C-alpha positions as MATLAB code, in Angstrom:
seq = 'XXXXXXXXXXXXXXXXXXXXXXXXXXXXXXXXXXXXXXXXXXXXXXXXXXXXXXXXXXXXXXXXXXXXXXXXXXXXXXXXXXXXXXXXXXXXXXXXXXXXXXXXXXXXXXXXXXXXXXXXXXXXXXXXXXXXXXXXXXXXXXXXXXXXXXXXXXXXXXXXXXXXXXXXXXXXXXXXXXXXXXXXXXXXXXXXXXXXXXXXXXXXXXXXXXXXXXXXXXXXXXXXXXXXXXXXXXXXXXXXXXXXXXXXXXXXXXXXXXXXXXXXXXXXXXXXXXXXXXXXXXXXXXXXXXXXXXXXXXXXXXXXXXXXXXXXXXXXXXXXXXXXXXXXXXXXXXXXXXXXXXXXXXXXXXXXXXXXXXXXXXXXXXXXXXXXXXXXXXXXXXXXXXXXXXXXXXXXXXXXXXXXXXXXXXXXXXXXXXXXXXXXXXXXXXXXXXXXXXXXXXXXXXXXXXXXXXXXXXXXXXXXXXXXXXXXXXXXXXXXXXXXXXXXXXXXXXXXXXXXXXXXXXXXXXXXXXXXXXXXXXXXXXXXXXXXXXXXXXXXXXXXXXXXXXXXXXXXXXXXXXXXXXXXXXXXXXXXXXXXXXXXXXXXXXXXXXXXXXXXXXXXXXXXXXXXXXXXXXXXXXXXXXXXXXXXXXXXXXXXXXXXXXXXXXXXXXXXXXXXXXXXXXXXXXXXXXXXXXXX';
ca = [
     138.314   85.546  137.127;
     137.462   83.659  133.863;
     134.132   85.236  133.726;
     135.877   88.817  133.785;
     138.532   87.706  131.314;
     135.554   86.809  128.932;
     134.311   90.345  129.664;
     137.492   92.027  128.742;
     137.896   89.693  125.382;
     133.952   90.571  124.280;
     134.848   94.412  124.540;
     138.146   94.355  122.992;
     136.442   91.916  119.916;
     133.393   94.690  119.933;
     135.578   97.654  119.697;
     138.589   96.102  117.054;
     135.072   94.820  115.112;
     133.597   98.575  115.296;
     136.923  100.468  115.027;
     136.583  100.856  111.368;
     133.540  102.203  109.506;
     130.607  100.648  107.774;
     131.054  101.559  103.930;
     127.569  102.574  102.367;
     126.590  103.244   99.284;
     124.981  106.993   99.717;
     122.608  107.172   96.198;
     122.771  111.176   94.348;
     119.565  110.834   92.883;
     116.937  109.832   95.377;
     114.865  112.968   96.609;
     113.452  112.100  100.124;
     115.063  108.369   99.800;
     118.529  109.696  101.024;
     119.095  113.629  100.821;
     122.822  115.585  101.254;
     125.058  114.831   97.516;
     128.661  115.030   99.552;
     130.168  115.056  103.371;
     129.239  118.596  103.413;
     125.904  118.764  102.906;
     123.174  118.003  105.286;
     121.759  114.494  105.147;
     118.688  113.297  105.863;
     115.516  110.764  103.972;
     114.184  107.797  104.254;
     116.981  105.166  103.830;
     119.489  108.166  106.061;
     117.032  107.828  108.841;
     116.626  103.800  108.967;
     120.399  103.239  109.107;
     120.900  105.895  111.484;
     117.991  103.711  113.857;
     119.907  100.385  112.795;
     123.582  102.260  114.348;
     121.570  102.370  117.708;
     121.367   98.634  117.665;
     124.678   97.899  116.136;
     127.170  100.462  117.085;
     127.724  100.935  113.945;
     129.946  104.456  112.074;
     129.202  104.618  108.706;
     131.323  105.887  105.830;
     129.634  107.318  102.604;
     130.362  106.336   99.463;
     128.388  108.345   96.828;
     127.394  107.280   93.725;
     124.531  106.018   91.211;
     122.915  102.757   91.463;
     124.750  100.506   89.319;
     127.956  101.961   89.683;
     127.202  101.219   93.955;
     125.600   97.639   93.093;
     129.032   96.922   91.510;
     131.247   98.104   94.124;
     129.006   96.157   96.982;
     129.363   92.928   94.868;
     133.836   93.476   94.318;
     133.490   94.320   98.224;
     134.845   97.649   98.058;
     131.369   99.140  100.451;
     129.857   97.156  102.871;
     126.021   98.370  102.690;
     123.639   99.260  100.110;
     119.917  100.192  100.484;
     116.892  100.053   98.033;
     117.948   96.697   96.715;
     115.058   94.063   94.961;
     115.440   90.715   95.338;
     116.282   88.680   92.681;
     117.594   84.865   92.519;
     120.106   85.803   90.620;
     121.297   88.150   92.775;
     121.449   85.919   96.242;
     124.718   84.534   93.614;
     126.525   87.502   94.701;
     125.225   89.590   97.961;
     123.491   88.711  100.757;
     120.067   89.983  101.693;
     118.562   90.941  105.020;
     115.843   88.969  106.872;
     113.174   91.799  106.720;
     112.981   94.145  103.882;
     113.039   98.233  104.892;
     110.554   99.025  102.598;
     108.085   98.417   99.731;
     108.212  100.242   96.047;
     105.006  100.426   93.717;
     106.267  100.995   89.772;
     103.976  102.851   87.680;
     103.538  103.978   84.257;
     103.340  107.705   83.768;
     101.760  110.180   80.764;
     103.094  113.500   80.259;
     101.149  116.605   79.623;
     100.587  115.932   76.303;
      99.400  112.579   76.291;
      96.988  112.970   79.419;
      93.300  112.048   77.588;
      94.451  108.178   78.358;
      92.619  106.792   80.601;
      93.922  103.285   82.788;
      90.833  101.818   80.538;
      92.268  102.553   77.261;
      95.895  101.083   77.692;
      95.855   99.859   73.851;
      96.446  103.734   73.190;
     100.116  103.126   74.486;
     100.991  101.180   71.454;
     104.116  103.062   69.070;
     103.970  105.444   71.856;
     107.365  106.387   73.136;
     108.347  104.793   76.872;
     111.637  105.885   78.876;
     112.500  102.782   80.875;
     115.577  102.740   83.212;
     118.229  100.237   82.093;
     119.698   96.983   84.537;
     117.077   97.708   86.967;
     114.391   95.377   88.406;
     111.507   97.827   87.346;
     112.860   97.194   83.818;
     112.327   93.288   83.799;
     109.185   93.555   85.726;
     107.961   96.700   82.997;
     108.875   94.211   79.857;
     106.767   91.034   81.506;
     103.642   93.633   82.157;
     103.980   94.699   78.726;
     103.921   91.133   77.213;
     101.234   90.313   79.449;
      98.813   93.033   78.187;
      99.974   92.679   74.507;
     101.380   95.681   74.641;
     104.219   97.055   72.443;
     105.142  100.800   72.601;
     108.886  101.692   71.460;
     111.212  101.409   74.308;
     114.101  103.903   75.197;
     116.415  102.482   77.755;
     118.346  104.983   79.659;
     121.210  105.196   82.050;
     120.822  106.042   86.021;
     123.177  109.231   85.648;
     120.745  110.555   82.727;
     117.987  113.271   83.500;
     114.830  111.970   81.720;
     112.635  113.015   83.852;
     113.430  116.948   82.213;
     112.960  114.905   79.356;
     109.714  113.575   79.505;
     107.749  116.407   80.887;
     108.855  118.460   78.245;
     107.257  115.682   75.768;
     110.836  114.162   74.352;
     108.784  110.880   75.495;
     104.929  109.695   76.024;
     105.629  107.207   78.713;
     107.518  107.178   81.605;
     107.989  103.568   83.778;
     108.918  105.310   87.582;
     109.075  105.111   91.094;
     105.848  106.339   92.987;
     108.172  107.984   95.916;
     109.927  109.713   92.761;
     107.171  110.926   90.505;
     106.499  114.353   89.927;
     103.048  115.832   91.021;
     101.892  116.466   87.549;
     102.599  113.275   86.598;
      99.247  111.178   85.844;
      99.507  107.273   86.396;
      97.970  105.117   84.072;
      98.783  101.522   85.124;
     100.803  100.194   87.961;
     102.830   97.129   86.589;
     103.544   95.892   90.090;
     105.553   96.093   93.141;
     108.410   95.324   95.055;
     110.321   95.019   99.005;
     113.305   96.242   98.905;
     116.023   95.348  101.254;
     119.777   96.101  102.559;
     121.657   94.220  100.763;
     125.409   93.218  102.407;
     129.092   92.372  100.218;
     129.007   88.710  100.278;
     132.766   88.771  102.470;
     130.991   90.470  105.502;
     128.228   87.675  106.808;
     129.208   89.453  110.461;
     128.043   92.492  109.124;
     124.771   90.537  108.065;
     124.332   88.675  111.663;
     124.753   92.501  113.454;
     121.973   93.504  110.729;
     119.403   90.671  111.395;
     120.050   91.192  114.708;
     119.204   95.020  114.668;
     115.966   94.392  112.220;
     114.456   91.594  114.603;
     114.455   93.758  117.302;
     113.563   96.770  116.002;
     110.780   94.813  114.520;
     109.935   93.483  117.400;
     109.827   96.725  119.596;
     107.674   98.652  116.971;
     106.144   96.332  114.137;
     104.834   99.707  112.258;
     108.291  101.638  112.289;
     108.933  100.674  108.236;
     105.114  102.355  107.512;
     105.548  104.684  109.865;
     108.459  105.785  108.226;
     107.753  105.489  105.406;
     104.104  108.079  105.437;
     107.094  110.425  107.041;
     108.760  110.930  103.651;
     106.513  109.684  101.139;
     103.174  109.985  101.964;
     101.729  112.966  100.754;
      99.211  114.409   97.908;
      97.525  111.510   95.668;
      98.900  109.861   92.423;
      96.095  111.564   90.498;
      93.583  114.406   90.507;
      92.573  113.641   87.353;
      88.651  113.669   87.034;
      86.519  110.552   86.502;
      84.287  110.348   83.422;
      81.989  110.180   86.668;
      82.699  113.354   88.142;
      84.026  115.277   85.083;
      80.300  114.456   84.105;
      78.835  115.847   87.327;
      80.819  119.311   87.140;
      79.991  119.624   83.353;
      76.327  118.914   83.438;
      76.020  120.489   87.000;
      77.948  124.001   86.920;
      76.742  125.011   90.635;
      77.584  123.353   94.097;
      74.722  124.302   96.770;
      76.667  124.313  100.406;
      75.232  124.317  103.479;
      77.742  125.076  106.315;
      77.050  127.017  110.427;
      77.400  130.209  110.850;
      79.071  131.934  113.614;
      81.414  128.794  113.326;
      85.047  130.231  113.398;
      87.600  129.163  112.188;
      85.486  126.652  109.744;
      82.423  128.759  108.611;
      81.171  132.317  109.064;
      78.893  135.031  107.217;
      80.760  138.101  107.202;
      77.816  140.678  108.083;
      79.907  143.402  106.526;
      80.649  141.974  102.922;
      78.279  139.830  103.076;
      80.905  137.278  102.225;
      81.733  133.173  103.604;
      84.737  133.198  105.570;
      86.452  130.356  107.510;
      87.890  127.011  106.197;
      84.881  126.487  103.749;
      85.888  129.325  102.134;
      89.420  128.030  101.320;
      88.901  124.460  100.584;
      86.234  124.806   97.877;
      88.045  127.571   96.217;
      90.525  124.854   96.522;
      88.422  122.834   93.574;
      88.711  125.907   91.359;
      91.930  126.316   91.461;
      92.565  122.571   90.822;
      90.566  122.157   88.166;
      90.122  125.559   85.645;
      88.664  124.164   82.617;
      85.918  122.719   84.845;
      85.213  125.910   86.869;
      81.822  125.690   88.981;
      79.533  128.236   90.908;
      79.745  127.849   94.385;
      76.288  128.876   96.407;
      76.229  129.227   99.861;
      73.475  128.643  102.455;
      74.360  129.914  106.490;
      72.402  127.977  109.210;
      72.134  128.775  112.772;
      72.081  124.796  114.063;
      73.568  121.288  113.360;
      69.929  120.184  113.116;
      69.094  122.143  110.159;
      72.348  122.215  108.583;
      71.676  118.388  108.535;
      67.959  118.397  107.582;
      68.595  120.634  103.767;
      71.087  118.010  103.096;
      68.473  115.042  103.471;
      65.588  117.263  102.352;
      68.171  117.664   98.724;
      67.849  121.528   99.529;
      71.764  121.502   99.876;
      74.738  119.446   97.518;
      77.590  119.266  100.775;
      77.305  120.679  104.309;
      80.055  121.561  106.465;
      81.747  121.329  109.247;
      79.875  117.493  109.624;
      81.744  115.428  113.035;
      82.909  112.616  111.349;
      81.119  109.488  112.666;
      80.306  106.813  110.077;
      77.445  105.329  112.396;
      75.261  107.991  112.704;
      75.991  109.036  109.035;
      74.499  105.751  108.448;
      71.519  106.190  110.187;
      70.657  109.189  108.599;
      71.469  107.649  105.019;
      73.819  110.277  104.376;
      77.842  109.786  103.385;
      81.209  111.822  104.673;
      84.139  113.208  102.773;
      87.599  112.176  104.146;
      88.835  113.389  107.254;
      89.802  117.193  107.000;
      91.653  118.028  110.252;
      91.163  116.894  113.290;
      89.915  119.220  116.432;
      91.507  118.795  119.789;
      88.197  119.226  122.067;
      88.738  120.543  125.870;
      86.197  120.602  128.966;
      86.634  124.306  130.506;
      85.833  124.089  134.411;
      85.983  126.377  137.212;
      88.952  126.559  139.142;
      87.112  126.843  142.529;
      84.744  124.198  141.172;
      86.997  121.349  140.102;
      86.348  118.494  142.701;
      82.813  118.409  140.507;
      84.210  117.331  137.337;
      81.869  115.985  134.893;
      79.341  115.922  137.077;
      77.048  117.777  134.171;
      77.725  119.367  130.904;
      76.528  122.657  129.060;
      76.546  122.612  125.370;
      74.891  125.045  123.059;
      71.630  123.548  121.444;
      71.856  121.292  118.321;
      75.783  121.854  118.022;
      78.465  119.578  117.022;
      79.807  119.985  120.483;
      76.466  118.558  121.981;
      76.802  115.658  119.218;
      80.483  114.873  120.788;
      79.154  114.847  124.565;
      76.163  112.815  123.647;
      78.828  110.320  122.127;
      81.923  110.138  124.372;
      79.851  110.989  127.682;
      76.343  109.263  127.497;
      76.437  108.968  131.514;
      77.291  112.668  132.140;
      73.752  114.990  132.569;
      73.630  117.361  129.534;
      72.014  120.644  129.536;
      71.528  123.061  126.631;
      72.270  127.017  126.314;
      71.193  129.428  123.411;
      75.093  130.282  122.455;
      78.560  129.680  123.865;
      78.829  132.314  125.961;
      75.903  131.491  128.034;
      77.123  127.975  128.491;
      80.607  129.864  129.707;
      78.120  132.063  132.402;
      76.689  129.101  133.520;
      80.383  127.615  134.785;
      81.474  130.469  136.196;
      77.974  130.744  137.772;
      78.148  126.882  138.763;
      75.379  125.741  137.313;
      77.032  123.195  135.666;
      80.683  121.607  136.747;
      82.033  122.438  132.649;
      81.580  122.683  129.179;
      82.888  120.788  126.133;
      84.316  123.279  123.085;
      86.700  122.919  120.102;
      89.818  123.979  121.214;
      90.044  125.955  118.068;
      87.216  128.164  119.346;
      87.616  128.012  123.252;
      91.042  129.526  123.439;
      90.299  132.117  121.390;
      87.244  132.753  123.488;
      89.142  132.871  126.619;
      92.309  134.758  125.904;
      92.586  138.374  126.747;
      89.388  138.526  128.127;
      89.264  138.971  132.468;
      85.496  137.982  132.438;
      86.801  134.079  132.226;
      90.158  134.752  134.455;
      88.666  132.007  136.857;
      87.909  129.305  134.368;
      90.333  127.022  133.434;
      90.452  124.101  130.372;
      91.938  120.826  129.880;
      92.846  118.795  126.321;
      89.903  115.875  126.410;
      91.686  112.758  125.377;
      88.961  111.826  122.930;
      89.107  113.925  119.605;
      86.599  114.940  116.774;
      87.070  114.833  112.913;
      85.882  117.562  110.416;
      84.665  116.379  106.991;
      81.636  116.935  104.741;
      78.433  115.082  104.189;
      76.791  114.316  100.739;
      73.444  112.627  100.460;
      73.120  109.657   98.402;
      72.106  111.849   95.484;
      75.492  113.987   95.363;
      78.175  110.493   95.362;
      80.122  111.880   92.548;
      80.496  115.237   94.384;
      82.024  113.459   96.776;
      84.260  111.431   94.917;
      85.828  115.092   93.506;
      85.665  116.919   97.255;
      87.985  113.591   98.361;
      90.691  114.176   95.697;
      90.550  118.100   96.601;
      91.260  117.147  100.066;
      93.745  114.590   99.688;
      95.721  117.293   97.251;
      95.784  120.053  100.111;
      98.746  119.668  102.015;
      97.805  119.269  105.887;
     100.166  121.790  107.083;
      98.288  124.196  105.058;
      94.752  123.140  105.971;
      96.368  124.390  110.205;
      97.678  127.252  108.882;
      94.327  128.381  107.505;
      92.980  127.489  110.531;
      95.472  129.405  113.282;
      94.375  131.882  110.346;
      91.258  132.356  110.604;
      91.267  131.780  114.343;
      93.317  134.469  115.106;
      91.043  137.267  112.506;
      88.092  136.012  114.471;
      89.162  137.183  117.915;
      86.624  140.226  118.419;
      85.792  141.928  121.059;
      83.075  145.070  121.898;
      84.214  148.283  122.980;
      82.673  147.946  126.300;
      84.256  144.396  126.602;
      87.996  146.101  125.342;
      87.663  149.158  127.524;
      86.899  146.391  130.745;
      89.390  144.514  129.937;
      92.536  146.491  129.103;
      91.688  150.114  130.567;
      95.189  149.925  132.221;
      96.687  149.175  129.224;
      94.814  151.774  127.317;
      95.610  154.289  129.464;
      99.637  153.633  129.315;
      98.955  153.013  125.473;
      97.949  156.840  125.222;
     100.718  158.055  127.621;
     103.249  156.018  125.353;
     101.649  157.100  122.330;
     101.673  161.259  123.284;
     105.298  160.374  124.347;
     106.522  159.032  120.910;
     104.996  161.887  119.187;
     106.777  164.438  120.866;
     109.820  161.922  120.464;
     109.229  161.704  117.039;
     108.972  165.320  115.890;
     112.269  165.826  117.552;
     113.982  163.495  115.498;
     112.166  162.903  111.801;
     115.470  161.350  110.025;
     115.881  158.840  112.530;
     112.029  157.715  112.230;
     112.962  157.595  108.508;
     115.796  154.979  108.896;
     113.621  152.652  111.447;
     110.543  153.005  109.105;
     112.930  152.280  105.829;
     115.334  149.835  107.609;
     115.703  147.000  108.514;
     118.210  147.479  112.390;
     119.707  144.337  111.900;
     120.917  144.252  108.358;
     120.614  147.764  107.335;
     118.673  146.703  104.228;
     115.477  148.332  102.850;
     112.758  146.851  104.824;
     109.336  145.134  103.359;
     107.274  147.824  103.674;
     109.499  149.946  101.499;
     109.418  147.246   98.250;
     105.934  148.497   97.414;
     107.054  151.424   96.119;
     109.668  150.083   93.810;
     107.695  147.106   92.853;
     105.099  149.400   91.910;
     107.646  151.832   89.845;
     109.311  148.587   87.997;
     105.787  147.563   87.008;
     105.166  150.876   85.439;
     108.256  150.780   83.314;
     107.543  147.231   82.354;
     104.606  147.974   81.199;
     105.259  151.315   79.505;
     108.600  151.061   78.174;
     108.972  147.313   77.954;
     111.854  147.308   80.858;
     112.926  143.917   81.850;
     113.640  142.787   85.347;
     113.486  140.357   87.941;
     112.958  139.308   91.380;
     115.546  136.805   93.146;
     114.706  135.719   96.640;
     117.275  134.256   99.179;
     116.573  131.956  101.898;
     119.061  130.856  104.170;
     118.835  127.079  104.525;
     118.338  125.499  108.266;
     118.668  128.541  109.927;
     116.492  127.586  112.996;
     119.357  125.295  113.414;
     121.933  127.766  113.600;
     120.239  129.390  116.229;
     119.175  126.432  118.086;
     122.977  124.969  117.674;
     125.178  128.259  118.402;
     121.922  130.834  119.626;
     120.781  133.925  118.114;
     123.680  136.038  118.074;
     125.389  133.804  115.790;
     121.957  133.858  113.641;
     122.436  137.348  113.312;
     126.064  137.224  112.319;
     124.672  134.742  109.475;
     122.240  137.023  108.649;
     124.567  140.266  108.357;
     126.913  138.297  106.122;
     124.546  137.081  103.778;
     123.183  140.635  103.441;
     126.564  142.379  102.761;
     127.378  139.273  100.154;
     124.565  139.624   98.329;
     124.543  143.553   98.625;
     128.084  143.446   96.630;
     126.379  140.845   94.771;
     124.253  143.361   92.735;
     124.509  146.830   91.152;
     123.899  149.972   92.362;
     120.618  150.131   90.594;
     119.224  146.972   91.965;
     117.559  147.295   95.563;
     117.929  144.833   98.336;
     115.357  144.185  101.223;
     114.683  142.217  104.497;
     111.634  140.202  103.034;
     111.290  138.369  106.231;
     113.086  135.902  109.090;
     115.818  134.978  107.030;
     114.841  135.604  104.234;
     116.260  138.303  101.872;
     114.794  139.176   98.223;
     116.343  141.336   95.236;
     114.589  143.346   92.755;
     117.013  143.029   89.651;
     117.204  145.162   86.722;
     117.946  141.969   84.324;
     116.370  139.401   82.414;
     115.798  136.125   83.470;
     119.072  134.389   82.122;
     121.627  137.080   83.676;
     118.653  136.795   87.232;
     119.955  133.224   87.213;
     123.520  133.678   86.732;
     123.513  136.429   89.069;
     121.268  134.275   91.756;
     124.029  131.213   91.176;
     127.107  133.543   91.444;
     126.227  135.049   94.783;
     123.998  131.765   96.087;
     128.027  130.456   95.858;
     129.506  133.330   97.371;
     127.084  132.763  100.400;
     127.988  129.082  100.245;
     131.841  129.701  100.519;
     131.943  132.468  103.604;
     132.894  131.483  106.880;
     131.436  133.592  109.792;
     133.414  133.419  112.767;
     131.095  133.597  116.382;
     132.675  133.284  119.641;
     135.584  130.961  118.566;
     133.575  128.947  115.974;
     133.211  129.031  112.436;
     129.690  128.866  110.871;
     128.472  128.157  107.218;
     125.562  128.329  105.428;
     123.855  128.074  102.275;
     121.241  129.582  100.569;
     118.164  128.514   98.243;
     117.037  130.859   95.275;
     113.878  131.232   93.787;
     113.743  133.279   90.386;
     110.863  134.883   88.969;
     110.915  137.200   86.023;
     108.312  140.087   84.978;
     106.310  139.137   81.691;
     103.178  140.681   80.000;
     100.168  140.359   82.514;
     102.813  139.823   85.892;
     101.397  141.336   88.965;
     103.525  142.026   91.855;
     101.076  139.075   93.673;
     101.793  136.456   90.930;
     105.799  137.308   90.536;
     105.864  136.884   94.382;
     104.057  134.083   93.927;
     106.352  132.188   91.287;
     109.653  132.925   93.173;
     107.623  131.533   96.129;
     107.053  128.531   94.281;
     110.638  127.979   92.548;
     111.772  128.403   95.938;
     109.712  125.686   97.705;
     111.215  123.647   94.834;
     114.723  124.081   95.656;
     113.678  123.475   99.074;
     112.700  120.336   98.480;
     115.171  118.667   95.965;
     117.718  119.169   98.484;
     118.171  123.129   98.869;
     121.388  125.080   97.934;
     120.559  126.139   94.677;
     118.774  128.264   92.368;
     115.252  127.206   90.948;
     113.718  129.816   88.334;
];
């Protein structure tokens, strides 16, 4: 009985202690540290996430209080919130909040140049003196900025600033030389020239709640415990991303000045990575993308790119230590064999899933031997992860394919990249069947000792690249290479061919009888009854024209409705198309009469605006709030959305590409500082 009476009194403490929320301070200015300004907009970031892990520990509801850093430091230490993240120890502090056990995180501070001031180099800091540096008042940075400056005898003027100023806007545009920041913060055209230091950062709790503190301690040990890499692990989640600079080395600006061609070696035949196209005698494939990649990254230094096709890893490898070739490509990346062969590897590109394809009637024999094609990567992975397993060699892929499905051999290793392409859609291989190996391989490039500084400028190009964009060139490219004969296409899809042809005869006749209708599907989009894609190159082309020959002004706006997957996830598609219907009527009344509206794609929606690029914005803003304040109502629910606008306006030179382009661009910004608004 007592120990059922202490039950009942731990549950009714536990829910009178939890009945009323945790007050946190909920920072306005931190990018991906904590995302979502007010209760109605979505939240999300790296401090959002770690107390939403902590409230699986503790229990805990959390109330939001909003606000700038000092403003929530001050509030935590009267006791009027509970919780603040991002806090720096200090002695002084411990006088009036208590810390947590384990920090949540660790800041690095460095010292940025604008534009303008970019020739200094990290060896040439005495440059900074009488320069201009924007440092942020009350902070810890601040202190810690003023003791690296006396340290280095170093004395440029000093401009403090407040937390609810913009100076960021003011230091790109040159207002200031120096700029003492965040890493997680700075912009990507920001180049670093010292970091002053570094700091963990904790959650700091109002000195009246040391419960508060035990529950926290509590939660931190054993989240600790169960996963010692969760702070890192979160952290690369939000943060980790392109490098702090691309800026060349005297070493490698050197190399590209005094060496205006790069000699590559890479396979051919090797989709999605490498391939000669025999019709325009042109590279394709990954290589193609990434060292157009340095171009683009670096104009003024703009090089002559040579390439060289072989037919087998062996070669491929033998110009490169033979100095015939600068790089080669695609190289498995394996740092002991690279060794033995005195040669040296890029980063890590991507990394290949590999799969062992096996016949279905033959799978009690697995592994028993392996077909690879001769001198391939492939054979270099088998040789590596399956020493014991009998190899044997074929001329190409597809013989090593016959030989399964004639049992020869019990499978075959392949990049899954290029199997499943191989094997889709085409009946030969019906029987064979594939499984993910659970060793992977690496994709990089190899230098010889000769080309170092090449390599040094190759790693900075592919840390830049983002690595969602290095698999989209890949699904790409591995899509465009899926070819087939006519003999092969006729074998395989005769049945469909033949329906293909009775459809086809079908929608002619259906077609002639009804000419307007085709119009509206061609011109249309069914859903929202708005001009369709295919129909903006015509009127891009005509507003060009005019531009160009009687100076007529105009822009292009385009819409895209913010977490829309989750509105169809969360309510289904019906209610996505509701969504989608409103937002096209609202902007639709949005505009004039002589401004054309169009389906640009999934949701999103662009306008082609006869206006310049001051009334584009106004007009973007007006109906970007319009959007905001609707209320669509779906199966007794009511749904809102927002929208994010990206704003490009025609100027001498435009093409349709690079206007497309820029509003692409402005609206990947407002995607990322938080969405909801227009960026132009």
């Amino acid at each position: 009985m007592r120990k059922f009476i202490f039950c009942l009194t731990c549950l009714f403490i536990c829910f009178f202690a939890h009945s009323n929320p945790v007050k946190v301070g909920y920072y306005i200015d931190s990018g991906n540290f904590m995302s979502g300004f007010s209760e109605k907009d979505p939240k999300g970031g790296y401090a959002y996430e770690y107390l939403q892990t902590i409230s699986a520990y503790t229990g805990w509801e959390y109330e939001y209080v909003y606000g700038y850093f000092n403003d929530l430091y001050e509030k935590l230490v009267k006791g009027e919130i509970d919780l603040l993240t991002d806090v720096s120890y200090t002695p002084e502090r411990t006088k009036d909040i208590l810390y947590s056990d384990h920090p949540m995180g660790t800041e690095s501070y460095y010292i940025y140049v604008n534009d303008q001031k970019n020739f200094i180099e990290a060896n040439q800091l005495s440059k900074i003196n009488n320069m201009s540096l924007a440092l942020l008042k009350g902070s810890y940075q601040y202190d810690l900025c003023k003791k690296w400056l006396k340290q280095h005898n170093l004395s440029p003027k000093i401009y403090e600033f407040e937390y609810h100023e913009n100076i960021s806007d003011d230091f790109e545009s040159g207002a200031y030389d120096l700029y003492m920041e965040i890493d997680t913060v700075a912009e990507k055209t920001w180049e670093p020239i010292a970091k002053i230091g570094e700091s963990d950062f904790y959650i700091a709790v109002t000195k009246s709640r040391e419960d508060l503190l035990e529950e926290l301690n509590y939660a931190l040990k054993e989240l600790n415990m169960t996963n010692p890499y969760y702070n890192s692990t979160l952290w690369a989640k939000y943060f980790v991303g392109p490098p702090l600079s691309r800026r060349l080395s005297k070493f490698e600006s050197d190399r590209l000045h005094f060496h205006k061609e790069i000699n590559i070696g890479t396979l051919n035949n090797s989709f999605p990575y490498s391939n000669l196209n025999e019709k325009t005698q042109l590279p394709e494939g990954l290589i193609f993308y990434l060292l157009n990649y340095i171009n683009l990254i670096y104009e003024k230094d703009k090089v002559s790119i040579n390439y060289t096709f072989f037919e087998n890893y062996t070669d491929l490898i033998n110009a490169l230590k033979n100095g015939e070739i600068d790089l080669a490509f695609p190289i498995t990346y394996n740092l002991n064999e690279a060794e033995k062969l005195n040669l040296h590897l890029s980063f890590n590109i991507l990394t290949t899933p590999m799969s062992y394809v096996f016949h279905s009637k033959n799978s009690d024999r697995f592994m028993e031997s392996i077909a690879t094609t001769e001198n391939s990567r492939s054979q270099k992975f088998a040789e590596r992860y399956y020493p014991s397993v009998p190899l044997k060699s074929y001329a190409t892929r597809e013989d090593c394919l016959n030989a399964v499905l004639k049992k020869e051999v019990s499978g075959t290793i392949f990049d899954s990249y290029k199997i499943n392409n191989m094997l889709f859609g085409n009946k030969k291989y019906k029987d064979l069947r594939l499984i993910s190996l659970p060793e992977t391989a690496t994709v990089c490039f190899a230098a010889n000792k000769n080309n170092i500084a090449l390599l040094s400028l190759l790693n900075k190009v592919i840390a830049t690249i983002p690595e969602a964009e290095i698999n989209h060139v890949i699904n790409q490219y591995s899509i465009e290479s899926k070819t087939f004969t006519l003999k092969e296409f006729i074998e395989n899809y005769a049945e469909i061919i033949f329906i293909c042809i009775f459809v086809f005869l079908f929608l002619i006749i259906s077609l002639i009888a009804s000419l307007d209708k085709l119009a509206e599907l061609i011109n249309y989009d069914v859903l929202t009854h708005l001009l369709n894609r295919r129909r903006l190159t015509p009127y891009m082309n005509t507003a060009l024209e005019r531009a160009k020959e009687k100076g007529d002004i105009f822009s292009i706006l385009m819409f895209d409705l913010d977490n829309f997957k989750n509105v169809n996830d969360t309510y289904g598609h019906g209610c996505g198309d509701e969504i989608l219907k409103m937002a096209a009527t609202t902007i639709s009344k949005g505009v004039k009469r002589n401004d054309f509206v169009f389906r640009w794609g999934g949701e999103e929606i662009l306008v082609l605006l006869k206006a310049d690029h001051n009334i584009a914005l106004k007009v973007a803003e007006r109906i970007r709030k319009d959007i905001e304040f609707q209320i669509v109502e779906y199966k007794d629910i009511e749904v809102c959305i927002t929208a994010t606008v990206g704003v490009a306006t025609y100027m001498d030179g435009c093409t349709a590409e690079s206007l497309f382009a820029l509003a692409d661009e402005n609206l990947y910004k407002g995607k990322k500082n938080g969405k909801n608004q227009v960026v132009g």
